Amino acid sequence: MRVAPLICLVGILGLAAPAAAADCPGHPDALGTSRTLVVDPTEHPRIGSMQYHETLPLEDHEVVLTFDDGPLPPYTTRVLQTLAAQCVKATYFMIGQQAHEHPEIVREIQAAGHTIGTHSQNHPLRFERMPIDKVKAEVEDGIASVTAALGDPSEVAPFFRIPGLLRAEGVESYLASKSLMTWSADFVADDWRHISAGEELHRALNRIEARGKGVLLLHDIQPTTALMLPKLLRELKRRGYRIVQVVPASATQPKTPTTADQWLSEPRRPAAQLAPAGGATAPTAQTVGAPASGALPLPDATVPINH
């Protein structure tokens, strides 16, 4: 993953680089990306407090945005436009089949400077029950498809998210043996459910505020997410949150110095504090849904993405 020299230096030193007007031309009020966190996947092979004892070493009010299941037009394109308008960098966990069908969007994501990880070839919702040879094929075929779309294996980060977060020890051990970092999440927005963009925004913000920092799991294939994202970014800035991009360490890009205690997941708050309005239950790893099977009309497509 190529990162601009200045951003690399920022990540290596662990310094913040607030997005000033000059950093986001035409958008003086942009949220921006505050810093780059460089991680060594072999040292911390499993992250995300929804499932693991470790999560990313973020400071208070730092958020990492992640998007699963794409690319899928027109939603991925709309999400990309929103991120560009706010000069925000995210991590994408792509499905290989989707990358094969839409390689031009994969390249647009890479050209915009986002981190690209993988999410299997076909997103089977049975990873915890599949024979390990089937798991290997899904993982390796997914990486191969995304690599083919990009044309450069170095542009694919060794980051993997298990479909449906359906973890199993054998799967995680295999991923670690391939030096792949398994990503869960710290909170979700339930955007695969049939809820409105407003309710999705409400759930995302409530869960972010309950924890104060962490990895947010979204889906760039969802029309409600495409609609909700501009408001989420604007509200995160209003509440004093900062966006962090995560990239893998390499021979030319050393990891960000951290201490072991920074990676430890903090005790989770009671579920009642995480539950959304309307009586819905708090999310668990087992409730993360499957990808959409095809594109639907994007509601309110005429609304400016940076409104």
Coordinates of C-alpha atoms in Angstrom, one line a residue:
M1 CA 0.0 0.0 0.0
R2 CA 1.6 3.2 -1.1
V3 CA 1.3 6.2 1.2
A4 CA 2.5 9.7 0.6
P5 CA 5.9 10.3 2.3
L6 CA 4.5 12.9 4.7
I7 CA 1.7 10.6 5.8
C8 CA 4.2 7.8 6.3
L9 CA 6.3 10.0 8.5
V10 CA 3.3 11.0 10.5
G11 CA 2.3 7.3 11.0
I12 CA 5.8 6.3 11.9
L13 CA 6.2 9.0 14.6
G14 CA 2.6 8.6 15.8
L15 CA 1.9 12.3 15.3
A16 CA -1.4 13.9 14.3
A17 CA -1.8 15.7 11.0
P18 CA -5.0 17.7 11.3
A19 CA -6.7 18.3 8.0
A20 CA -6.5 22.0 7.4
A21 CA -8.3 23.8 4.5
A22 CA -5.2 23.4 2.4
D23 CA -5.3 19.6 2.9
C24 CA -8.8 19.4 1.5
P25 CA -9.2 21.9 -1.3
G26 CA -12.6 23.3 -1.7
H27 CA -13.8 21.9 1.6
P28 CA -12.5 24.0 4.5
D29 CA -14.7 22.4 7.0
A30 CA -13.7 18.8 6.1
L31 CA -13.2 16.2 8.8
G32 CA -10.0 15.0 7.2
T33 CA -7.8 12.1 8.3
S34 CA -5.8 13.0 11.5
R35 CA -3.1 10.4 11.3
T36 CA -1.9 7.1 9.8
L37 CA -1.5 4.1 12.1
V38 CA 1.1 1.5 10.8
V39 CA 0.6 -2.0 12.2
D40 CA 2.5 -5.3 12.0
P41 CA -0.1 -8.0 11.3
T42 CA 2.2 -10.7 12.6
E43 CA 2.4 -9.1 16.1
H44 CA -1.4 -8.5 16.4
P45 CA -3.1 -11.1 14.3
R46 CA -6.7 -10.6 15.6
I47 CA -8.3 -7.3 16.5
G48 CA -11.8 -6.0 17.3
S49 CA -13.4 -5.9 20.7
M50 CA -16.6 -7.5 19.5
Q51 CA -14.7 -10.8 19.4
Y52 CA -11.1 -10.5 20.5
H53 CA -9.0 -9.4 23.5
E54 CA -7.1 -6.9 21.4
T55 CA -8.2 -4.0 19.2
L56 CA -6.4 -1.2 17.5
P57 CA -4.4 1.1 19.7
L58 CA -6.5 4.2 19.2
E59 CA -6.6 7.3 21.4
D60 CA -9.9 8.7 22.8
H61 CA -12.2 10.0 20.1
E62 CA -10.3 8.3 17.2
V63 CA -12.4 6.2 14.7
V64 CA -11.3 3.8 11.9
L65 CA -13.9 3.5 9.1
T66 CA -14.2 0.2 7.4
F67 CA -16.4 -0.9 4.5
D68 CA -17.3 -4.5 3.6
D69 CA -18.7 -6.4 0.7
G70 CA -18.0 -4.1 -2.3
P71 CA -17.4 -2.8 -4.7
L72 CA -20.9 -2.4 -6.0
P73 CA -22.1 0.6 -8.0
P74 CA -23.7 3.0 -7.5
Y75 CA -23.3 2.8 -3.8
T76 CA -19.5 2.3 -3.6
T77 CA -19.1 5.2 -5.9
R78 CA -21.3 7.5 -3.8
V79 CA -19.4 6.4 -0.6
L80 CA -16.1 7.2 -2.4
Q81 CA -17.3 10.7 -3.4
T82 CA -18.4 11.4 0.2
L83 CA -15.0 10.3 1.6
A84 CA -13.2 12.4 -1.0
A85 CA -15.3 15.5 -0.1
Q86 CA -14.2 15.1 3.5
C87 CA -10.6 14.0 2.8
V88 CA -11.2 10.9 4.9
K89 CA -9.4 7.6 4.3
A90 CA -10.9 4.2 5.1
T91 CA -10.2 0.5 4.9
Y92 CA -12.1 -1.6 2.4
F93 CA -12.7 -5.3 2.8
M94 CA -13.5 -6.4 -0.7
I95 CA -15.2 -9.6 -2.0
G96 CA -13.2 -11.1 -4.7
Q97 CA -16.2 -11.7 -7.0
Q98 CA -17.2 -8.1 -6.7
A99 CA -13.7 -6.9 -7.5
H100 CA -13.7 -9.2 -10.5
E101 CA -16.9 -7.7 -11.8
H102 CA -16.0 -4.0 -11.0
P103 CA -12.2 -3.7 -11.3
E104 CA -12.4 -0.1 -12.3
I105 CA -13.9 0.8 -8.9
V106 CA -11.2 -1.2 -7.1
R107 CA -8.6 1.0 -8.9
E108 CA -10.5 4.1 -8.0
I109 CA -10.4 3.2 -4.4
Q110 CA -6.7 2.5 -4.6
A111 CA -6.1 5.8 -6.5
A112 CA -7.9 7.7 -3.7
G113 CA -5.4 6.4 -1.2
H114 CA -7.6 4.0 0.8
T115 CA -6.4 0.8 2.4
I116 CA -7.6 -2.3 0.6
G117 CA -8.1 -5.6 2.4
T118 CA -10.1 -8.7 1.5
H119 CA -13.3 -10.5 2.6
S120 CA -13.2 -13.8 0.8
Q121 CA -14.1 -14.6 -2.8
N122 CA -17.9 -15.3 -2.5
H123 CA -18.8 -14.3 1.1
P124 CA -20.1 -17.7 2.3
L125 CA -21.8 -17.4 5.6
R126 CA -20.5 -20.7 6.9
F127 CA -16.8 -20.0 7.6
E128 CA -17.0 -21.5 11.1
R129 CA -18.2 -24.8 9.6
M130 CA -16.3 -25.0 6.3
P131 CA -13.5 -27.6 5.8
I132 CA -10.2 -25.8 6.0
D133 CA -9.4 -26.5 2.3
K134 CA -12.6 -24.6 1.3
V135 CA -11.6 -21.7 3.7
K136 CA -8.2 -21.6 2.0
A137 CA -9.8 -21.4 -1.4
E138 CA -12.1 -18.6 -0.4
V139 CA -9.4 -16.6 1.2
E140 CA -6.7 -17.1 -1.5
D141 CA -9.1 -16.7 -4.4
G142 CA -10.4 -13.4 -2.9
I143 CA -6.9 -12.1 -2.6
A144 CA -6.1 -13.2 -6.2
S145 CA -9.2 -11.4 -7.6
V146 CA -8.5 -8.1 -5.8
T147 CA -4.8 -8.4 -6.8
A148 CA -5.9 -8.9 -10.5
A149 CA -8.1 -5.9 -10.4
L150 CA -5.2 -3.8 -9.0
G151 CA -2.4 -5.4 -11.0
D152 CA 0.0 -5.1 -8.1
P153 CA 0.0 -7.5 -5.1
S154 CA 1.8 -4.9 -3.0
E155 CA -1.4 -2.8 -3.1
V156 CA -3.4 -5.4 -1.2
A157 CA -3.0 -5.1 2.5
P158 CA -2.7 -8.3 4.5
F159 CA -6.0 -7.5 6.3
F160 CA -8.9 -10.0 6.2
R161 CA -12.4 -9.8 7.7
I162 CA -14.2 -13.2 8.0
P163 CA -17.6 -13.1 6.3
G164 CA -20.4 -12.6 8.9
L165 CA -17.6 -12.4 11.6
L166 CA -18.2 -16.2 11.8
R167 CA -14.9 -16.9 13.5
A168 CA -13.4 -20.3 14.2
E169 CA -10.0 -21.2 15.7
G170 CA -8.9 -23.2 12.7
V171 CA -9.8 -20.3 10.3
E172 CA -7.9 -17.8 12.5
S173 CA -4.9 -20.0 12.8
Y174 CA -4.8 -20.5 9.0
L175 CA -5.1 -16.7 8.5
A176 CA -2.3 -16.1 11.0
S177 CA -0.1 -18.7 9.2
K178 CA -0.5 -16.6 6.0
S179 CA 0.5 -13.4 8.0
L180 CA -3.0 -12.1 7.5
M181 CA -4.5 -9.8 10.2
T182 CA -8.0 -10.9 11.1
W183 CA -10.3 -7.8 11.6
S184 CA -13.4 -7.9 13.6
A185 CA -14.9 -4.5 14.8
D186 CA -15.6 -2.5 17.9
F187 CA -19.1 -1.5 16.7
V188 CA -21.5 -1.8 13.8
A189 CA -24.4 0.3 12.5
D190 CA -26.7 -2.6 11.5
D191 CA -26.7 -1.3 7.9
W192 CA -27.5 -4.7 6.4
R193 CA -30.9 -4.6 8.2
H194 CA -34.0 -3.0 6.8
I195 CA -33.6 0.3 8.7
S196 CA -33.7 3.9 7.5
A197 CA -30.6 6.0 7.0
G198 CA -31.6 8.0 10.0
E199 CA -31.8 5.0 12.3
E200 CA -28.5 3.7 11.0
L201 CA -26.9 7.1 11.8
H202 CA -28.5 7.0 15.3
R203 CA -27.1 3.5 16.0
A204 CA -23.7 4.3 14.7
L205 CA -23.3 7.5 16.8
N206 CA -24.8 5.9 19.9
R207 CA -22.3 3.0 19.8
I208 CA -19.3 5.2 19.0
E209 CA -20.2 7.5 21.9
A210 CA -20.7 4.5 24.2
R211 CA -17.1 3.3 23.6
G212 CA -15.5 6.6 22.7
K213 CA -13.2 5.2 20.0
G214 CA -12.8 2.2 17.8
V215 CA -13.3 0.4 14.5
L216 CA -16.7 1.0 12.8
L217 CA -18.0 -1.7 10.4
L218 CA -20.1 -0.4 7.5
H219 CA -21.1 -1.8 4.1
D220 CA -20.4 0.3 1.0
I221 CA -23.0 -1.8 -0.9
Q222 CA -25.9 -0.5 1.1
P223 CA -28.0 2.5 -0.1
T224 CA -28.8 3.6 3.4
T225 CA -25.0 3.8 4.2
A226 CA -24.4 5.9 1.0
L227 CA -27.1 8.3 2.2
M228 CA -26.1 8.3 5.9
L229 CA -22.4 8.7 5.5
P230 CA -22.2 12.5 4.9
K231 CA -24.2 13.2 8.0
L232 CA -22.1 10.8 10.0
L233 CA -18.8 12.4 9.0
R234 CA -20.2 15.9 9.7
E235 CA -21.5 14.8 13.1
L236 CA -18.3 13.1 14.0
K237 CA -16.4 16.3 13.4
R238 CA -18.9 18.3 15.4
R239 CA -18.4 15.9 18.4
G240 CA -14.7 16.2 18.2
Y241 CA -13.9 12.8 16.7
R242 CA -10.8 12.2 14.5
I243 CA -10.4 9.6 11.6
V244 CA -7.4 7.3 11.6
Q245 CA -6.2 5.3 8.6
V246 CA -4.5 1.9 9.2
V247 CA -1.9 0.5 6.9
P248 CA 0.5 -2.5 7.1
A249 CA 4.1 -2.1 8.1
S250 CA 6.7 -2.9 5.4
A251 CA 10.5 -2.8 4.9
T252 CA 10.2 0.8 4.0
Q253 CA 7.4 1.7 6.4
P254 CA 8.1 0.8 10.1
K255 CA 5.2 0.2 12.5
T256 CA 3.9 2.9 14.7
P257 CA 5.5 2.6 18.1
T258 CA 2.9 1.3 20.6
T259 CA 2.8 -0.5 24.0
A260 CA 1.1 -3.8 24.6
D261 CA -1.5 -2.3 26.9
Q262 CA -2.7 0.0 24.2
W263 CA -3.9 -3.0 22.2
L264 CA -6.0 -4.5 25.0
S265 CA -9.7 -4.3 24.5
E266 CA -11.3 -2.2 27.3
P267 CA -14.1 -3.8 29.3
R268 CA -17.3 -3.6 27.3
R269 CA -20.2 -1.4 28.6
P270 CA -23.4 -3.1 29.6
A271 CA -25.5 -4.1 26.6
A272 CA -28.3 -1.7 27.6
Q273 CA -25.9 1.2 27.0
L274 CA -25.2 0.0 23.4
A275 CA -28.7 -0.9 22.4
P276 CA -30.3 1.4 19.8
A277 CA -33.6 3.1 20.1
G278 CA -36.8 1.4 19.3
G279 CA -36.2 -1.8 21.4
A280 CA -33.6 -3.3 19.1
T281 CA -31.0 -5.4 20.8
A282 CA -27.3 -4.6 20.9
P283 CA -25.3 -6.1 18.0
T284 CA -23.2 -9.3 18.3
A285 CA -20.8 -10.9 15.9
Q286 CA -23.5 -13.4 14.9
T287 CA -25.9 -10.7 13.7
V288 CA -23.7 -9.3 10.9
G289 CA -25.6 -10.0 7.7
A290 CA -24.8 -11.2 4.2
P291 CA -24.1 -8.9 1.3
A292 CA -26.8 -7.6 -1.0
S293 CA -27.2 -9.7 -4.2
G294 CA -27.6 -6.8 -6.6
A295 CA -28.0 -3.0 -7.0
L296 CA -31.2 -1.2 -6.2
P297 CA -32.1 2.4 -7.0
L298 CA -30.3 4.8 -4.8
P299 CA -32.9 6.8 -2.8
D300 CA -32.5 10.6 -2.9
A301 CA -29.6 10.3 -5.4
T302 CA -29.9 13.9 -6.3
V303 CA -29.1 15.1 -2.7
P304 CA -25.5 16.5 -2.7
I305 CA -23.1 14.1 -1.1
N306 CA -21.5 16.8 1.0
H307 CA -24.7 18.4 2.3

